[in-house]
């Protein structure tokens, strides 16, 4: 099924926001914690870097690897949102719109902080 340009943009922004929510935002740490391990390193300039890796073995490690990679998770999030939008539009349309609006708001906030 072909998406209109408007639908494509909505799903792109929704994918961006949901992926960030799952991979990076503190509010979803409870979901990531059984699958990922965080380690912190301080470089010579005093900058702190946080590294996230999958922990355990098998499926646990695979899910952890997925949740520690923004690009990897984005593919699966995009797939889920697309098929959800196509097959369950009454549920996924409002979810997609809310996520897209939140993504645009976050982008605008980031831009305004840099100005």
PDB file of N, CA and C in Angstrom:
ATOM      1  N   UNK A   1       0.847  -1.175   0.000  1.00  0.00           N
ATOM      2  CA  UNK A   1       0.000   0.000   0.000  1.00  0.00           C
ATOM      3  C   UNK A   1       0.891   1.236   0.000  1.00  0.00           C
ATOM      4  N   UNK A   2       0.538   2.165  -0.843  1.00  0.00           N
ATOM      5  CA  UNK A   2       1.295   3.412  -0.959  1.00  0.00           C
ATOM      6  C   UNK A   2       0.809   4.425   0.066  1.00  0.00           C
ATOM      7  N   UNK A   3       1.739   5.125   0.644  1.00  0.00           N
ATOM      8  CA  UNK A   3       1.417   6.197   1.582  1.00  0.00           C
ATOM      9  C   UNK A   3       1.450   7.526   0.850  1.00  0.00           C
ATOM     10  N   UNK A   4       0.598   8.431   1.274  1.00  0.00           N
ATOM     11  CA  UNK A   4       0.679   9.795   0.749  1.00  0.00           C
ATOM     12  C   UNK A   4       1.936  10.443   1.336  1.00  0.00           C
ATOM     13  N   UNK A   5       2.417  11.510   0.732  1.00  0.00           N
ATOM     14  CA  UNK A   5       3.575  12.203   1.315  1.00  0.00           C
ATOM     15  C   UNK A   5       3.321  12.633   2.764  1.00  0.00           C
ATOM     16  N   UNK A   6       2.114  13.070   3.071  1.00  0.00           N
ATOM     17  CA  UNK A   6       1.770  13.473   4.439  1.00  0.00           C
ATOM     18  C   UNK A   6       1.872  12.293   5.405  1.00  0.00           C
ATOM     19  N   UNK A   7       1.322  11.143   5.013  1.00  0.00           N
ATOM     20  CA  UNK A   7       1.393   9.950   5.863  1.00  0.00           C
ATOM     21  C   UNK A   7       2.841   9.502   6.063  1.00  0.00           C
ATOM     22  N   UNK A   8       3.632   9.591   4.997  1.00  0.00           N
ATOM     23  CA  UNK A   8       5.032   9.213   5.076  1.00  0.00           C
ATOM     24  C   UNK A   8       5.759  10.082   6.098  1.00  0.00           C
ATOM     25  N   UNK A   9       5.520  11.387   6.049  1.00  0.00           N
ATOM     26  CA  UNK A   9       6.164  12.312   6.989  1.00  0.00           C
ATOM     27  C   UNK A   9       5.721  12.009   8.422  1.00  0.00           C
ATOM     28  N   UNK A  10       4.423  11.771   8.610  1.00  0.00           N
ATOM     29  CA  UNK A  10       3.923  11.450   9.948  1.00  0.00           C
ATOM     30  C   UNK A  10       4.593  10.187  10.480  1.00  0.00           C
ATOM     31  N   UNK A  11       4.656   9.149   9.666  1.00  0.00           N
ATOM     32  CA  UNK A  11       5.279   7.900  10.116  1.00  0.00           C
ATOM     33  C   UNK A  11       6.782   8.053  10.318  1.00  0.00           C
ATOM     34  N   UNK A  12       7.430   8.884   9.521  1.00  0.00           N
ATOM     35  CA  UNK A  12       8.870   9.115   9.703  1.00  0.00           C
ATOM     36  C   UNK A  12       9.127   9.797  11.043  1.00  0.00           C
ATOM     37  N   UNK A  13       8.378  10.853  11.348  1.00  0.00           N
ATOM     38  CA  UNK A  13       8.555  11.530  12.634  1.00  0.00           C
ATOM     39  C   UNK A  13       8.158  10.624  13.802  1.00  0.00           C
ATOM     40  N   UNK A  14       7.093   9.862  13.629  1.00  0.00           N
ATOM     41  CA  UNK A  14       6.660   8.945  14.689  1.00  0.00           C
ATOM     42  C   UNK A  14       7.722   7.878  14.942  1.00  0.00           C
ATOM     43  N   UNK A  15       8.328   7.369  13.876  1.00  0.00           N
ATOM     44  CA  UNK A  15       9.396   6.381  14.010  1.00  0.00           C
ATOM     45  C   UNK A  15      10.586   6.969  14.751  1.00  0.00           C
ATOM     46  N   UNK A  16      10.941   8.179  14.400  1.00  0.00           N
ATOM     47  CA  UNK A  16      12.054   8.855  15.065  1.00  0.00           C
ATOM     48  C   UNK A  16      11.800   8.971  16.569  1.00  0.00           C
ATOM     49  N   UNK A  17      10.609   9.418  16.930  1.00  0.00           N
ATOM     50  CA  UNK A  17      10.312   9.642  18.354  1.00  0.00           C
ATOM     51  C   UNK A  17      10.206   8.340  19.128  1.00  0.00           C
ATOM     52  N   UNK A  18       9.518   7.336  18.564  1.00  0.00           N
ATOM     53  CA  UNK A  18       9.354   6.070  19.272  1.00  0.00           C
ATOM     54  C   UNK A  18      10.698   5.352  19.412  1.00  0.00           C
ATOM     55  N   UNK A  19      11.529   5.430  18.396  1.00  0.00           N
ATOM     56  CA  UNK A  19      12.849   4.811  18.477  1.00  0.00           C
ATOM     57  C   UNK A  19      13.673   5.452  19.583  1.00  0.00           C
ATOM     58  N   UNK A  20      13.675   6.769  19.631  1.00  0.00           N
ATOM     59  CA  UNK A  20      14.419   7.455  20.695  1.00  0.00           C
ATOM     60  C   UNK A  20      13.853   7.094  22.067  1.00  0.00           C
ATOM     61  N   UNK A  21      12.545   7.030  22.162  1.00  0.00           N
ATOM     62  CA  UNK A  21      11.906   6.669  23.423  1.00  0.00           C
ATOM     63  C   UNK A  21      12.391   5.304  23.898  1.00  0.00           C
ATOM     64  N   UNK A  22      12.412   4.334  23.000  1.00  0.00           N
ATOM     65  CA  UNK A  22      12.807   2.973  23.369  1.00  0.00           C
ATOM     66  C   UNK A  22      14.298   2.838  23.644  1.00  0.00           C
ATOM     67  N   UNK A  23      15.133   3.516  22.863  1.00  0.00           N
ATOM     68  CA  UNK A  23      16.573   3.309  22.942  1.00  0.00           C
ATOM     69  C   UNK A  23      17.253   4.227  23.947  1.00  0.00           C
ATOM     70  N   UNK A  24      16.754   5.451  24.122  1.00  0.00           N
ATOM     71  CA  UNK A  24      17.516   6.430  24.887  1.00  0.00           C
ATOM     72  C   UNK A  24      16.817   7.061  26.088  1.00  0.00           C
ATOM     73  N   UNK A  25      15.532   7.231  26.040  1.00  0.00           N
ATOM     74  CA  UNK A  25      14.865   8.016  27.079  1.00  0.00           C
ATOM     75  C   UNK A  25      14.778   7.261  28.402  1.00  0.00           C
ATOM     76  N   UNK A  26      14.984   8.004  29.491  1.00  0.00           N
ATOM     77  CA  UNK A  26      14.980   7.420  30.836  1.00  0.00           C
ATOM     78  C   UNK A  26      13.661   6.738  31.182  1.00  0.00           C
ATOM     79  N   UNK A  27      12.573   7.253  30.663  1.00  0.00           N
ATOM     80  CA  UNK A  27      11.257   6.722  31.018  1.00  0.00           C
ATOM     81  C   UNK A  27      11.092   5.250  30.611  1.00  0.00           C
ATOM     82  N   UNK A  28      11.881   4.799  29.641  1.00  0.00           N
ATOM     83  CA  UNK A  28      11.788   3.408  29.192  1.00  0.00           C
ATOM     84  C   UNK A  28      12.948   2.544  29.688  1.00  0.00           C
ATOM     85  N   UNK A  29      13.704   3.036  30.652  1.00  0.00           N
ATOM     86  CA  UNK A  29      14.831   2.260  31.199  1.00  0.00           C
ATOM     87  C   UNK A  29      14.361   0.921  31.763  1.00  0.00           C
ATOM     88  N   UNK A  30      13.177   0.897  32.345  1.00  0.00           N
ATOM     89  CA  UNK A  30      12.643  -0.345  32.910  1.00  0.00           C
ATOM     90  C   UNK A  30      12.527  -1.438  31.847  1.00  0.00           C
ATOM     91  N   UNK A  31      12.263  -1.042  30.609  1.00  0.00           N
ATOM     92  CA  UNK A  31      12.142  -2.013  29.524  1.00  0.00           C
ATOM     93  C   UNK A  31      13.520  -2.481  29.044  1.00  0.00           C
ATOM     94  N   UNK A  32      14.468  -1.566  29.004  1.00  0.00           N
ATOM     95  CA  UNK A  32      15.816  -1.888  28.520  1.00  0.00           C
ATOM     96  C   UNK A  32      16.655  -2.641  29.544  1.00  0.00           C
ATOM     97  N   UNK A  33      16.486  -2.354  30.827  1.00  0.00           N
ATOM     98  CA  UNK A  33      17.374  -2.889  31.867  1.00  0.00           C
ATOM     99  C   UNK A  33      17.561  -4.400  31.867  1.00  0.00           C
ATOM    100  N   UNK A  34      16.534  -5.215  31.620  1.00  0.00           N
ATOM    101  CA  UNK A  34      16.784  -6.670  31.600  1.00  0.00           C
ATOM    102  C   UNK A  34      17.651  -7.123  30.423  1.00  0.00           C
ATOM    103  N   UNK A  35      17.847  -6.232  29.432  1.00  0.00           N
ATOM    104  CA  UNK A  35      18.521  -6.632  28.201  1.00  0.00           C
ATOM    105  C   UNK A  35      19.843  -5.915  27.936  1.00  0.00           C
ATOM    106  N   UNK A  36      20.086  -4.787  28.595  1.00  0.00           N
ATOM    107  CA  UNK A  36      21.293  -4.013  28.303  1.00  0.00           C
ATOM    108  C   UNK A  36      22.099  -3.722  29.556  1.00  0.00           C
ATOM    109  N   UNK A  37      23.385  -3.510  29.331  1.00  0.00           N
ATOM    110  CA  UNK A  37      24.317  -3.116  30.378  1.00  0.00           C
ATOM    111  C   UNK A  37      24.928  -1.788  29.973  1.00  0.00           C
ATOM    112  N   UNK A  38      24.960  -0.854  30.903  1.00  0.00           N
ATOM    113  CA  UNK A  38      25.572   0.437  30.635  1.00  0.00           C
ATOM    114  C   UNK A  38      26.922   0.507  31.334  1.00  0.00           C
ATOM    115  N   UNK A  39      27.901   1.041  30.639  1.00  0.00           N
ATOM    116  CA  UNK A  39      29.193   1.318  31.256  1.00  0.00           C
ATOM    117  C   UNK A  39      29.550   2.768  30.946  1.00  0.00           C
ATOM    118  N   UNK A  40      30.211   3.398  31.896  1.00  0.00           N
ATOM    119  CA  UNK A  40      30.570   4.801  31.764  1.00  0.00           C
ATOM    120  C   UNK A  40      32.079   4.940  31.732  1.00  0.00           C
ATOM    121  N   UNK A  41      32.567   5.745  30.806  1.00  0.00           N
ATOM    122  CA  UNK A  41      33.991   6.023  30.719  1.00  0.00           C
ATOM    123  C   UNK A  41      34.195   7.526  30.651  1.00  0.00           C
ATOM    124  N   UNK A  42      35.244   7.988  31.313  1.00  0.00           N
ATOM    125  CA  UNK A  42      35.613   9.403  31.274  1.00  0.00           C
ATOM    126  C   UNK A  42      36.903   9.514  30.473  1.00  0.00           C
ATOM    127  N   UNK A  43      36.879  10.366  29.426  1.00  0.00           N
ATOM    128  CA  UNK A  43      38.074  10.512  28.604  1.00  0.00           C
ATOM    129  C   UNK A  43      39.060  11.511  29.209  1.00  0.00           C
ATOM    130  N   UNK A  44      40.145  11.761  28.514  1.00  0.00           N
ATOM    131  CA  UNK A  44      41.212  12.624  29.014  1.00  0.00           C
ATOM    132  C   UNK A  44      40.756  14.068  29.233  1.00  0.00           C
ATOM    133  N   UNK A  45      39.733  14.486  28.507  1.00  0.00           N
ATOM    134  CA  UNK A  45      39.223  15.857  28.621  1.00  0.00           C
ATOM    135  C   UNK A  45      38.117  15.980  29.661  1.00  0.00           C
ATOM    136  N   UNK A  46      37.818  14.891  30.349  1.00  0.00           N
ATOM    137  CA  UNK A  46      36.791  14.920  31.382  1.00  0.00           C
ATOM    138  C   UNK A  46      35.384  14.689  30.869  1.00  0.00           C
ATOM    139  N   UNK A  47      35.252  14.386  29.584  1.00  0.00           N
ATOM    140  CA  UNK A  47      33.938  14.102  29.000  1.00  0.00           C
ATOM    141  C   UNK A  47      33.511  12.684  29.374  1.00  0.00           C
ATOM    142  N   UNK A  48      32.260  12.553  29.756  1.00  0.00           N
ATOM    143  CA  UNK A  48      31.731  11.246  30.129  1.00  0.00           C
ATOM    144  C   UNK A  48      30.990  10.635  28.943  1.00  0.00           C
ATOM    145  N   UNK A  49      31.301   9.394  28.646  1.00  0.00           N
ATOM    146  CA  UNK A  49      30.629   8.656  27.577  1.00  0.00           C
ATOM    147  C   UNK A  49      29.958   7.431  28.181  1.00  0.00           C
ATOM    148  N   UNK A  50      28.729   7.201  27.787  1.00  0.00           N
ATOM    149  CA  UNK A  50      27.988   6.029  28.254  1.00  0.00           C
ATOM    150  C   UNK A  50      27.894   5.041  27.099  1.00  0.00           C
ATOM    151  N   UNK A  51      28.322   3.815  27.339  1.00  0.00           N
ATOM    152  CA  UNK A  51      28.264   2.756  26.342  1.00  0.00           C
ATOM    153  C   UNK A  51      27.202   1.750  26.756  1.00  0.00           C
ATOM    154  N   UNK A  52      26.388   1.356  25.802  1.00  0.00           N
ATOM    155  CA  UNK A  52      25.296   0.421  26.069  1.00  0.00           C
ATOM    156  C   UNK A  52      25.514  -0.819  25.209  1.00  0.00           C
ATOM    157  N   UNK A  53      25.462  -1.982  25.845  1.00  0.00           N
ATOM    158  CA  UNK A  53      25.635  -3.249  25.139  1.00  0.00           C
ATOM    159  C   UNK A  53      24.575  -4.241  25.585  1.00  0.00           C
ATOM    160  N   UNK A  54      24.282  -5.187  24.714  1.00  0.00           N
ATOM    161  CA  UNK A  54      23.380  -6.256  25.087  1.00  0.00           C
ATOM    162  C   UNK A  54      24.022  -7.147  26.124  1.00  0.00           C
ATOM    163  N   UNK A  55      23.229  -7.646  27.066  1.00  0.00           N
ATOM    164  CA  UNK A  55      23.790  -8.547  28.075  1.00  0.00           C
ATOM    165  C   UNK A  55      23.134  -9.909  27.955  1.00  0.00           C
ATOM    166  N   UNK A  56      23.767 -10.894  28.573  1.00  0.00           N
ATOM    167  CA  UNK A  56      23.228 -12.246  28.538  1.00  0.00           C
ATOM    168  C   UNK A  56      23.606 -12.974  27.265  1.00  0.00           C
ATOM    169  N   UNK A  57      22.780 -13.957  26.918  1.00  0.00           N
ATOM    170  CA  UNK A  57      23.025 -14.780  25.730  1.00  0.00           C
ATOM    171  C   UNK A  57      21.719 -14.985  24.983  1.00  0.00           C
ATOM    172  N   UNK A  58      21.824 -15.427  23.778  1.00  0.00           N
ATOM    173  CA  UNK A  58      20.662 -15.798  22.985  1.00  0.00           C
ATOM    174  C   UNK A  58      19.725 -14.628  22.717  1.00  0.00           C
ATOM    175  N   UNK A  59      18.443 -14.869  22.940  1.00  0.00           N
ATOM    176  CA  UNK A  59      17.412 -13.868  22.662  1.00  0.00           C
ATOM    177  C   UNK A  59      17.611 -12.618  23.517  1.00  0.00           C
ATOM    178  N   UNK A  60      17.997 -12.811  24.783  1.00  0.00           N
ATOM    179  CA  UNK A  60      18.229 -11.663  25.664  1.00  0.00           C
ATOM    180  C   UNK A  60      19.318 -10.761  25.073  1.00  0.00           C
ATOM    181  N   UNK A  61      20.410 -11.350  24.606  1.00  0.00           N
ATOM    182  CA  UNK A  61      21.502 -10.590  23.999  1.00  0.00           C
ATOM    183  C   UNK A  61      21.038  -9.925  22.713  1.00  0.00           C
ATOM    184  N   UNK A  62      20.259 -10.622  21.901  1.00  0.00           N
ATOM    185  CA  UNK A  62      19.763 -10.072  20.639  1.00  0.00           C
ATOM    186  C   UNK A  62      18.872  -8.857  20.897  1.00  0.00           C
ATOM    187  N   UNK A  63      17.954  -8.969  21.850  1.00  0.00           N
ATOM    188  CA  UNK A  63      17.082  -7.830  22.187  1.00  0.00           C
ATOM    189  C   UNK A  63      17.922  -6.687  22.755  1.00  0.00           C
ATOM    190  N   UNK A  64      18.896  -7.019  23.586  1.00  0.00           N
ATOM    191  CA  UNK A  64      19.785  -6.000  24.131  1.00  0.00           C
ATOM    192  C   UNK A  64      20.573  -5.280  23.048  1.00  0.00           C
ATOM    193  N   UNK A  65      21.057  -6.035  22.085  1.00  0.00           N
ATOM    194  CA  UNK A  65      21.779  -5.427  20.964  1.00  0.00           C
ATOM    195  C   UNK A  65      20.857  -4.523  20.163  1.00  0.00           C
ATOM    196  N   UNK A  66      19.635  -4.955  19.979  1.00  0.00           N
ATOM    197  CA  UNK A  66      18.649  -4.150  19.260  1.00  0.00           C
ATOM    198  C   UNK A  66      18.343  -2.868  20.011  1.00  0.00           C
ATOM    199  N   UNK A  67      18.154  -2.959  21.327  1.00  0.00           N
ATOM    200  CA  UNK A  67      17.813  -1.787  22.131  1.00  0.00           C
ATOM    201  C   UNK A  67      18.999  -0.867  22.390  1.00  0.00           C
ATOM    202  N   UNK A  68      20.197  -1.302  22.041  1.00  0.00           N
ATOM    203  CA  UNK A  68      21.359  -0.440  22.218  1.00  0.00           C
ATOM    204  C   UNK A  68      21.782   0.227  20.908  1.00  0.00           C
ATOM    205  N   UNK A  69      21.082  -0.055  19.846  1.00  0.00           N
ATOM    206  CA  UNK A  69      21.430   0.488  18.521  1.00  0.00           C
ATOM    207  C   UNK A  69      20.255   1.277  17.960  1.00  0.00           C
ATOM    208  N   UNK A  70      20.418   2.591  17.889  1.00  0.00           N
ATOM    209  CA  UNK A  70      19.347   3.456  17.393  1.00  0.00           C
ATOM    210  C   UNK A  70      18.935   3.082  15.971  1.00  0.00           C
ATOM    211  N   UNK A  71      19.919   2.800  15.134  1.00  0.00           N
ATOM    212  CA  UNK A  71      19.634   2.489  13.727  1.00  0.00           C
ATOM    213  C   UNK A  71      18.928   1.142  13.590  1.00  0.00           C
ATOM    214  N   UNK A  72      19.356   0.168  14.365  1.00  0.00           N
ATOM    215  CA  UNK A  72      18.745  -1.171  14.306  1.00  0.00           C
ATOM    216  C   UNK A  72      17.295  -1.127  14.797  1.00  0.00           C
ATOM    217  N   UNK A  73      17.102  -0.497  15.947  1.00  0.00           N
ATOM    218  CA  UNK A  73      15.757  -0.404  16.505  1.00  0.00           C
ATOM    219  C   UNK A  73      14.837   0.380  15.575  1.00  0.00           C
ATOM    220  N   UNK A  74      15.382   1.387  14.905  1.00  0.00           N
ATOM    221  CA  UNK A  74      14.572   2.209  14.002  1.00  0.00           C
ATOM    222  C   UNK A  74      13.934   1.410  12.880  1.00  0.00           C
ATOM    223  N   UNK A  75      14.656   0.426  12.366  1.00  0.00           N
ATOM    224  CA  UNK A  75      14.103  -0.417  11.294  1.00  0.00           C
ATOM    225  C   UNK A  75      12.875  -1.179  11.792  1.00  0.00           C
ATOM    226  N   UNK A  76      12.989  -1.748  12.990  1.00  0.00           N
ATOM    227  CA  UNK A  76      11.877  -2.539  13.540  1.00  0.00           C
ATOM    228  C   UNK A  76      10.719  -1.649  13.969  1.00  0.00           C
ATOM    229  N   UNK A  77      11.029  -0.488  14.521  1.00  0.00           N
ATOM    230  CA  UNK A  77       9.972   0.454  14.910  1.00  0.00           C
ATOM    231  C   UNK A  77       9.223   0.927  13.658  1.00  0.00           C
ATOM    232  N   UNK A  78       9.963   1.259  12.612  1.00  0.00           N
ATOM    233  CA  UNK A  78       9.329   1.698  11.357  1.00  0.00           C
ATOM    234  C   UNK A  78       8.434   0.598  10.788  1.00  0.00           C
ATOM    235  N   UNK A  79       8.918  -0.626  10.830  1.00  0.00           N
ATOM    236  CA  UNK A  79       8.133  -1.760  10.320  1.00  0.00           C
ATOM    237  C   UNK A  79       6.848  -1.930  11.123  1.00  0.00           C
ATOM    238  N   UNK A  80       6.970  -1.879  12.446  1.00  0.00           N
ATOM    239  CA  UNK A  80       5.784  -2.045  13.299  1.00  0.00           C
ATOM    240  C   UNK A  80       4.785  -0.909  13.092  1.00  0.00           C
ATOM    241  N   UNK A  81       5.277   0.324  13.030  1.00  0.00           N
ATOM    242  CA  UNK A  81       4.354   1.450  12.832  1.00  0.00           C
ATOM    243  C   UNK A  81       3.696   1.395  11.461  1.00  0.00           C
ATOM    244  N   UNK A  82       4.453   1.052  10.440  1.00  0.00           N
ATOM    245  CA  UNK A  82       3.885   0.978   9.091  1.00  0.00           C
ATOM    246  C   UNK A  82       2.778  -0.069   9.010  1.00  0.00           C
ATOM    247  N   UNK A  83       3.090  -1.292   9.443  1.00  0.00           N
ATOM    248  CA  UNK A  83       2.081  -2.349   9.344  1.00  0.00           C
ATOM    249  C   UNK A  83       0.912  -2.092  10.295  1.00  0.00           C
ATOM    250  N   UNK A  84       1.196  -1.535  11.457  1.00  0.00           N
ATOM    251  CA  UNK A  84       0.108  -1.151  12.354  1.00  0.00           C
ATOM    252  C   UNK A  84      -0.788  -0.099  11.720  1.00  0.00           C
ATOM    253  N   UNK A  85      -0.167   0.881  11.069  1.00  0.00           N
ATOM    254  CA  UNK A  85      -0.908   1.962  10.408  1.00  0.00           C
ATOM    255  C   UNK A  85      -1.770   1.421   9.265  1.00  0.00           C
ATOM    256  N   UNK A  86      -1.235   0.444   8.542  1.00  0.00           N
ATOM    257  CA  UNK A  86      -1.973  -0.142   7.406  1.00  0.00           C
ATOM    258  C   UNK A  86      -3.106  -1.052   7.888  1.00  0.00           C
ATOM    259  N   UNK A  87      -2.824  -1.936   8.851  1.00  0.00           N
ATOM    260  CA  UNK A  87      -3.795  -2.952   9.248  1.00  0.00           C
ATOM    261  C   UNK A  87      -4.697  -2.555  10.420  1.00  0.00           C
ATOM    262  N   UNK A  88      -4.248  -1.624  11.250  1.00  0.00           N
ATOM    263  CA  UNK A  88      -5.035  -1.180  12.405  1.00  0.00           C
ATOM    264  C   UNK A  88      -5.036   0.347  12.492  1.00  0.00           C
ATOM    265  N   UNK A  89      -5.558   0.997  11.456  1.00  0.00           N
ATOM    266  CA  UNK A  89      -5.465   2.465  11.401  1.00  0.00           C
ATOM    267  C   UNK A  89      -6.180   3.177  12.550  1.00  0.00           C
ATOM    268  N   UNK A  90      -7.245   2.600  13.079  1.00  0.00           N
ATOM    269  CA  UNK A  90      -7.951   3.269  14.174  1.00  0.00           C
ATOM    270  C   UNK A  90      -7.094   3.364  15.433  1.00  0.00           C
ATOM    271  N   UNK A  91      -6.192   2.434  15.612  1.00  0.00           N
ATOM    272  CA  UNK A  91      -5.303   2.457  16.768  1.00  0.00           C
ATOM    273  C   UNK A  91      -4.020   3.228  16.450  1.00  0.00           C
ATOM    274  N   UNK A  92      -3.421   2.937  15.308  1.00  0.00           N
ATOM    275  CA  UNK A  92      -2.094   3.464  15.013  1.00  0.00           C
ATOM    276  C   UNK A  92      -2.085   4.883  14.463  1.00  0.00           C
ATOM    277  N   UNK A  93      -3.177   5.356  13.906  1.00  0.00           N
ATOM    278  CA  UNK A  93      -3.189   6.738  13.413  1.00  0.00           C
ATOM    279  C   UNK A  93      -3.029   7.732  14.557  1.00  0.00           C
ATOM    280  N   UNK A  94      -3.833   7.666  15.623  1.00  0.00           N
ATOM    281  CA  UNK A  94      -3.618   8.626  16.702  1.00  0.00           C
ATOM    282  C   UNK A  94      -2.260   8.466  17.390  1.00  0.00           C
ATOM    283  N   UNK A  95      -1.795   7.233  17.554  1.00  0.00           N
ATOM    284  CA  UNK A  95      -0.484   7.003  18.153  1.00  0.00           C
ATOM    285  C   UNK A  95       0.592   7.655  17.290  1.00  0.00           C
ATOM    286  N   UNK A  96       0.506   7.448  15.985  1.00  0.00           N
ATOM    287  CA  UNK A  96       1.494   8.019  15.068  1.00  0.00           C
ATOM    288  C   UNK A  96       1.474   9.536  15.093  1.00  0.00           C
ATOM    289  N   UNK A  97       0.293  10.120  15.137  1.00  0.00           N
ATOM    290  CA  UNK A  97       0.196  11.578  15.174  1.00  0.00           C
ATOM    291  C   UNK A  97       0.798  12.136  16.465  1.00  0.00           C
ATOM    292  N   UNK A  98       0.498  11.528  17.590  1.00  0.00           N
ATOM    293  CA  UNK A  98       1.036  12.007  18.866  1.00  0.00           C
ATOM    294  C   UNK A  98       2.559  11.900  18.872  1.00  0.00           C
ATOM    295  N   UNK A  99       3.094  10.776  18.421  1.00  0.00           N
ATOM    296  CA  UNK A  99       4.543  10.608  18.363  1.00  0.00           C
ATOM    297  C   UNK A  99       5.183  11.601  17.402  1.00  0.00           C
ATOM    298  N   UNK A 100       4.546  11.837  16.257  1.00  0.00           N
ATOM    299  CA  UNK A 100       5.082  12.794  15.286  1.00  0.00           C
ATOM    300  C   UNK A 100       5.082  14.208  15.845  1.00  0.00           C
ATOM    301  N   UNK A 101       4.011  14.595  16.501  1.00  0.00           N
ATOM    302  CA  UNK A 101       3.937  15.923  17.113  1.00  0.00           C
ATOM    303  C   UNK A 101       5.015  16.069  18.176  1.00  0.00           C
ATOM    304  N   UNK A 102       5.208  15.036  18.986  1.00  0.00           N
ATOM    305  CA  UNK A 102       6.243  15.066  20.025  1.00  0.00           C
ATOM    306  C   UNK A 102       7.633  15.172  19.405  1.00  0.00           C
ATOM    307  N   UNK A 103       7.859  14.501  18.290  1.00  0.00           N
ATOM    308  CA  UNK A 103       9.152  14.557  17.618  1.00  0.00           C
ATOM    309  C   UNK A 103       9.422  15.965  17.095  1.00  0.00           C
ATOM    310  N   UNK A 104       8.446  16.553  16.434  1.00  0.00           N
ATOM    311  CA  UNK A 104       8.620  17.911  15.904  1.00  0.00           C
ATOM    312  C   UNK A 104       8.850  18.890  17.046  1.00  0.00           C
ATOM    313  N   UNK A 105       8.115  18.736  18.146  1.00  0.00           N
ATOM    314  CA  UNK A 105       8.309  19.611  19.307  1.00  0.00           C
ATOM    315  C   UNK A 105       9.728  19.474  19.855  1.00  0.00           C
ATOM    316  N   UNK A 106      10.236  18.253  19.929  1.00  0.00           N
ATOM    317  CA  UNK A 106      11.595  18.030  20.424  1.00  0.00           C
ATOM    318  C   UNK A 106      12.627  18.645  19.481  1.00  0.00           C
ATOM    319  N   UNK A 107      12.398  18.512  18.183  1.00  0.00           N
ATOM    320  CA  UNK A 107      13.309  19.122  17.213  1.00  0.00           C
ATOM    321  C   UNK A 107      13.310  20.639  17.342  1.00  0.00           C
ATOM    322  N   UNK A 108      12.138  21.232  17.480  1.00  0.00           N
ATOM    323  CA  UNK A 108      12.046  22.687  17.642  1.00  0.00           C
ATOM    324  C   UNK A 108      12.732  23.140  18.928  1.00  0.00           C
ATOM    325  N   UNK A 109      12.568  22.373  19.989  1.00  0.00           N
ATOM    326  CA  UNK A 109      13.230  22.694  21.248  1.00  0.00           C
ATOM    327  C   UNK A 109      14.744  22.622  21.100  1.00  0.00           C
ATOM    328  N   UNK A 110      15.234  21.593  20.408  1.00  0.00           N
ATOM    329  CA  UNK A 110      16.667  21.463  20.192  1.00  0.00           C
ATOM    330  C   UNK A 110      17.216  22.620  19.366  1.00  0.00           C
ATOM    331  N   UNK A 111      16.470  23.019  18.365  1.00  0.00           N
ATOM    332  CA  UNK A 111      16.899  24.144  17.527  1.00  0.00           C
ATOM    333  C   UNK A 111      16.902  25.431  18.336  1.00  0.00           C
ATOM    334  N   UNK A 112      15.869  25.642  19.131  1.00  0.00           N
ATOM    335  CA  UNK A 112      15.788  26.884  19.905  1.00  0.00           C
ATOM    336  C   UNK A 112      16.887  26.967  20.966  1.00  0.00           C
ATOM    337  N   UNK A 113      17.339  25.850  21.484  1.00  0.00           N
ATOM    338  CA  UNK A 113      18.450  25.852  22.457  1.00  0.00           C
ATOM    339  C   UNK A 113      19.760  26.257  21.816  1.00  0.00           C
ATOM    340  N   UNK A 114      19.906  25.938  20.536  1.00  0.00           N
ATOM    341  CA  UNK A 114      21.153  26.262  19.843  1.00  0.00           C
ATOM    342  C   UNK A 114      21.199  27.715  19.380  1.00  0.00           C
ATOM    343  N   UNK A 115      20.068  28.376  19.341  1.00  0.00           N
ATOM    344  CA  UNK A 115      20.037  29.772  18.872  1.00  0.00           C
ATOM    345  C   UNK A 115      20.424  30.753  19.924  1.00  0.00           C
TER     346      UNK A 115
END
